[in-house]
mmCIF file of C-alpha atoms in Angstrom:
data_model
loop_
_atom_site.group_PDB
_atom_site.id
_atom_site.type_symbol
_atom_site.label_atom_id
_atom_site.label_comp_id
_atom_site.label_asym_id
_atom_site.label_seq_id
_atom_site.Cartn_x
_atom_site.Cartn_y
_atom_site.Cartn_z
ATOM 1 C CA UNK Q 30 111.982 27.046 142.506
ATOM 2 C CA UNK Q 31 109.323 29.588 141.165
ATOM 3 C CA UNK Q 32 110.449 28.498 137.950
ATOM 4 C CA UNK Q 33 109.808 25.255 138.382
ATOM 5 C CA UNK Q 34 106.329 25.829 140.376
ATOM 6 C CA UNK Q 35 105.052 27.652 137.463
ATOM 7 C CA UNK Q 36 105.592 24.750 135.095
ATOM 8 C CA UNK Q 37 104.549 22.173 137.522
ATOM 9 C CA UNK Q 38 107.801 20.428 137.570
ATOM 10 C CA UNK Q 39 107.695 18.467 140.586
ATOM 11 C CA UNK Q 40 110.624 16.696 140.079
ATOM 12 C CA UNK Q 41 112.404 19.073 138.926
ATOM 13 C CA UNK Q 42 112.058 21.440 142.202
ATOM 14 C CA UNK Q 43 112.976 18.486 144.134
ATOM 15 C CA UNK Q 44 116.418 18.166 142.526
ATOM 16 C CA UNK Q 45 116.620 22.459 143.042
ATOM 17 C CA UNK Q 46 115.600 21.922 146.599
ATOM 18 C CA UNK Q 47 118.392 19.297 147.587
ATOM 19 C CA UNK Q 48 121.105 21.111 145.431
ATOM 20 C CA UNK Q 49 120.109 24.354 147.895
ATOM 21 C CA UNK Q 50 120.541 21.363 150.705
ATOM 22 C CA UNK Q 51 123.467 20.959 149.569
ATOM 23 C CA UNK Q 52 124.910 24.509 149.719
ATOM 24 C CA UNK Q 53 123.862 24.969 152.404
ATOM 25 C CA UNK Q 54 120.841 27.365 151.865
ATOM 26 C CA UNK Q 55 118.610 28.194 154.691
ATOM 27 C CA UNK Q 56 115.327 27.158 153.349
ATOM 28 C CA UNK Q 57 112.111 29.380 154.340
ATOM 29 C CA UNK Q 58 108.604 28.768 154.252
ATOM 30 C CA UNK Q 59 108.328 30.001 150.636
ATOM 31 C CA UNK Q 60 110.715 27.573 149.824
ATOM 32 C CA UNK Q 61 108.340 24.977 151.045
ATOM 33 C CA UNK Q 62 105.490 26.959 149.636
ATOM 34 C CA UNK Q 63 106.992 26.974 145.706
ATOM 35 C CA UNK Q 64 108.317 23.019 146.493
ATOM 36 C CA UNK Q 65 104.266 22.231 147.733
ATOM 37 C CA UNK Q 66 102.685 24.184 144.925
ATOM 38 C CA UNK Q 67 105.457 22.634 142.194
ATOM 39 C CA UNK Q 68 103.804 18.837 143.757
ATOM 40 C CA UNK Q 69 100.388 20.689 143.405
ATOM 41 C CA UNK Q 70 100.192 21.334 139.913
ATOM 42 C CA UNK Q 71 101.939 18.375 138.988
ATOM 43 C CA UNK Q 72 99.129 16.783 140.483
ATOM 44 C CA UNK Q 73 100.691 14.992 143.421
ATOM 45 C CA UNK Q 74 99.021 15.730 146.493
ATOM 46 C CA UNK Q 75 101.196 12.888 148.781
ATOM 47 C CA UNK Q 76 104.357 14.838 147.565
ATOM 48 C CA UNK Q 77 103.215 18.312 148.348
ATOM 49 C CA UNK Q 78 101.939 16.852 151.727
ATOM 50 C CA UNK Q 79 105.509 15.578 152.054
ATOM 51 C CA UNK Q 80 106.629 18.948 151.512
ATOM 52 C CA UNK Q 81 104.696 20.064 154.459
ATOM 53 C CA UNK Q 82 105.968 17.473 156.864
ATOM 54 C CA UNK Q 83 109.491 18.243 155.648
ATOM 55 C CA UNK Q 84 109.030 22.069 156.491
ATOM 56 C CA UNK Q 85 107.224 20.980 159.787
ATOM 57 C CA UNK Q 86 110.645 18.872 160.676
ATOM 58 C CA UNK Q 87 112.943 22.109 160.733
ATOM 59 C CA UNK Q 88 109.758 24.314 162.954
ATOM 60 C CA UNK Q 89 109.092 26.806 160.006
ATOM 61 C CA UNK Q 90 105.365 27.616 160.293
ATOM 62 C CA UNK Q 91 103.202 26.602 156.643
ATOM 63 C CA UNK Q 92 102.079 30.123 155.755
ATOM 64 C CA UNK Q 93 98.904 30.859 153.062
ATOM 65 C CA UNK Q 94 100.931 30.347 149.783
ATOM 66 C CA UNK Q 95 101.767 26.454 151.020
ATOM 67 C CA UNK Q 96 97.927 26.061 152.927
ATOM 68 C CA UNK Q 97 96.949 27.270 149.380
ATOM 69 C CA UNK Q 98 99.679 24.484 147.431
ATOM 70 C CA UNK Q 99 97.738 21.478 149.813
ATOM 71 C CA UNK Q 100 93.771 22.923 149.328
ATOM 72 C CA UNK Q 101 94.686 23.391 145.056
ATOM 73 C CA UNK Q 102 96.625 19.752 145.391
ATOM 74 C CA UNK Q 103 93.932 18.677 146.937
ATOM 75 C CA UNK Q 104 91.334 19.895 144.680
ATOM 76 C CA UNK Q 105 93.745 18.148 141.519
ATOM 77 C CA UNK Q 106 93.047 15.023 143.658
ATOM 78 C CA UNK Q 107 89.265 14.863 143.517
ATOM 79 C CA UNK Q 108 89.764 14.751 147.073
ATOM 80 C CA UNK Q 109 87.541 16.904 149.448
ATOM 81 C CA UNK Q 110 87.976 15.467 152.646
ATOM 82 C CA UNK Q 111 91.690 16.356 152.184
ATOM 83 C CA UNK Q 112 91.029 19.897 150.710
ATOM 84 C CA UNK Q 113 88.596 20.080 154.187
ATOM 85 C CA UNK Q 114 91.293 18.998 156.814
ATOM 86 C CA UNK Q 115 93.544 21.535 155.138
ATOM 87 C CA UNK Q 116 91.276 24.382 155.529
ATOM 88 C CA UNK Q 117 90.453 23.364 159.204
ATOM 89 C CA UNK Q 118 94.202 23.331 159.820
ATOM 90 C CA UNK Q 119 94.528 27.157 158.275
ATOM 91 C CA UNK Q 120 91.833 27.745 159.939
ATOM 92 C CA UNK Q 121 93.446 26.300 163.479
ATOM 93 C CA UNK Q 122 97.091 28.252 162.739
ATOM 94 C CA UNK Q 123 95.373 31.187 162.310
ATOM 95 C CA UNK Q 124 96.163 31.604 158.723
ATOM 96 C CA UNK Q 125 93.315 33.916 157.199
ATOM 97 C CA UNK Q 126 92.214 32.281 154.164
ATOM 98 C CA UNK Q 127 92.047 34.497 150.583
ATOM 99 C CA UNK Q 128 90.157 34.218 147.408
ATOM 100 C CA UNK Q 129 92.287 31.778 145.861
ATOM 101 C CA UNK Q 130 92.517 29.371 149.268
ATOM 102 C CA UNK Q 131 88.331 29.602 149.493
ATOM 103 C CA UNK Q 132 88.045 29.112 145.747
ATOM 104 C CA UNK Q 133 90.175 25.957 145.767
ATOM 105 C CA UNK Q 134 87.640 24.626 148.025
ATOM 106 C CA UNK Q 135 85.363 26.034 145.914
ATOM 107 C CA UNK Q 136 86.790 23.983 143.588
ATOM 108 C CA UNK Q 137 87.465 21.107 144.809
ATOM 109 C CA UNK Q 138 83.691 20.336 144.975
ATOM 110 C CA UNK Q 139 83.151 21.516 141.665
ATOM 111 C CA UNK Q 140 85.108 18.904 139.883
ATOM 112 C CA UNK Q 141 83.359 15.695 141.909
ATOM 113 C CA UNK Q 142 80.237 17.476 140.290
ATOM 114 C CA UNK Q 143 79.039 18.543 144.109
ATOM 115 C CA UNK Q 144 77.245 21.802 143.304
ATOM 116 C CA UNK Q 145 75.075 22.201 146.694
ATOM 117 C CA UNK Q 146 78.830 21.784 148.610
ATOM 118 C CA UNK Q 147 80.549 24.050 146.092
ATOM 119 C CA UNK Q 148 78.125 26.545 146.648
ATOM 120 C CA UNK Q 149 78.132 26.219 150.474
ATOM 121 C CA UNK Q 150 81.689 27.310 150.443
ATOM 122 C CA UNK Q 151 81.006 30.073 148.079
ATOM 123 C CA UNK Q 152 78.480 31.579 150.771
ATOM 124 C CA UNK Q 153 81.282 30.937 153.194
ATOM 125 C CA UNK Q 154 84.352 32.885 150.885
ATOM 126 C CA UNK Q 155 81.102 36.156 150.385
ATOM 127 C CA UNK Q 156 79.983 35.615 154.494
ATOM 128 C CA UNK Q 157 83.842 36.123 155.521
ATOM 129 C CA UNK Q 158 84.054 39.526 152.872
ATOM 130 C CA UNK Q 159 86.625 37.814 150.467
ATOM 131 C CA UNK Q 160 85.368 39.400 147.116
ATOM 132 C CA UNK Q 161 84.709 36.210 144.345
ATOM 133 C CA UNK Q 162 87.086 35.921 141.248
ATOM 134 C CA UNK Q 163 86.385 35.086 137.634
ATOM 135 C CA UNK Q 164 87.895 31.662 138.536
ATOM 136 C CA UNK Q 165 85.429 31.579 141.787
ATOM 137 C CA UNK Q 166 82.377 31.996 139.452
ATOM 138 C CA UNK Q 167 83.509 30.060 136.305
ATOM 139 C CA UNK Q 168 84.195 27.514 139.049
ATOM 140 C CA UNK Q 169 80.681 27.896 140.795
ATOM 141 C CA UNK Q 170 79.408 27.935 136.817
ATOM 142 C CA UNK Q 171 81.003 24.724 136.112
ATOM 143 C CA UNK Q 172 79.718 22.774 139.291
ATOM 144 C CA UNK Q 173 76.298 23.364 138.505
ATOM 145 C CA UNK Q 174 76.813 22.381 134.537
ATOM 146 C CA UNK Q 175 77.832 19.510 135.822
ATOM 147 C CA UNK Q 176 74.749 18.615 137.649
ATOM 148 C CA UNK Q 177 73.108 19.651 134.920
ATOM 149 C CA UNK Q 178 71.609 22.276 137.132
ATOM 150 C CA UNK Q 179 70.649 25.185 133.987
ATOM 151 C CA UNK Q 180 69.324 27.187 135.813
ATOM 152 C CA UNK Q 181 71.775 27.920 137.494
ATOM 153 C CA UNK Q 182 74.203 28.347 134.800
ATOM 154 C CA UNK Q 183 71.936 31.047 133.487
ATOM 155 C CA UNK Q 184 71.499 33.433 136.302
ATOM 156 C CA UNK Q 185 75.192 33.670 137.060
#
């Protein structure tokens, strides 16, 4: 399944997943994590939510690796509201986000050229003393080049 995650084979994990069924494999909430962030990067945000409600159907609990799968797949989506119910629901099971769950939200505002947004949820990743990534402040960069917002650009 990592396999298959890394090369954003959706499909692909899908047909590892049910051949594990199959045998009989106890699946865990990594399993559900590498199946959501396979759907992810494939850009499929209804299948890695499936993924989710799958896992949720046997009571395995989504840990940070899958909340991170739905905020990215969400992100891939142009879809913010999405990547925003996702972090609330972290948020409500307790899950503490990381850099890479905070800069997919980062993220996700970046690419629907929302620079004020993207920027309110990098104050949130620095207020909650996750340190920024390269990929947080290329992502930050990119929002603002976007907007056309130079100034910006140049002081980062």
């Amino acid at each position: 399944l990592k396999a298959c995650s890394n090369a954003s084979a959706c499909s692909k994990a899908s047909e590892v997943f049910a051949e594990m069924t199959s045998r009989r494999v106890a699946a865990t909430p990594r399993t559900f994590g590498k199946l959501a962030t396979a759907a992810a990067r494939s850009g499929s945000l209804s299948a890695a939510e499936g993924w989710l409600q799958e896992m949720q159907r046997r009571d395995l609990q989504p840990d940070i690796v899958l909340y991170h799968a739905m905020l990215d797949a969400a992100a891939k989506a142009h879809d913010t509201s999405a990547a925003e119910k996702w972090y609330a629901e972290m948020s409500r099971a307790r899950c503490r986000p990381d850099v890479l769950t905070l800069t997919s939200l980062v993220d996700s505002f970046a690419k629907e050229g929302r620079y004020s947004e993207a920027e309110r949820w990098f104050d949130r990743l620095v207020s909650m003393s996750v340190s920024p990534n390269v990929w947080t402040f290329n992502t930050l960069i990119s929002a603002a080049a976007r907007t056309g917002n130079l100034k910006v650009v140049e002081s980062w």
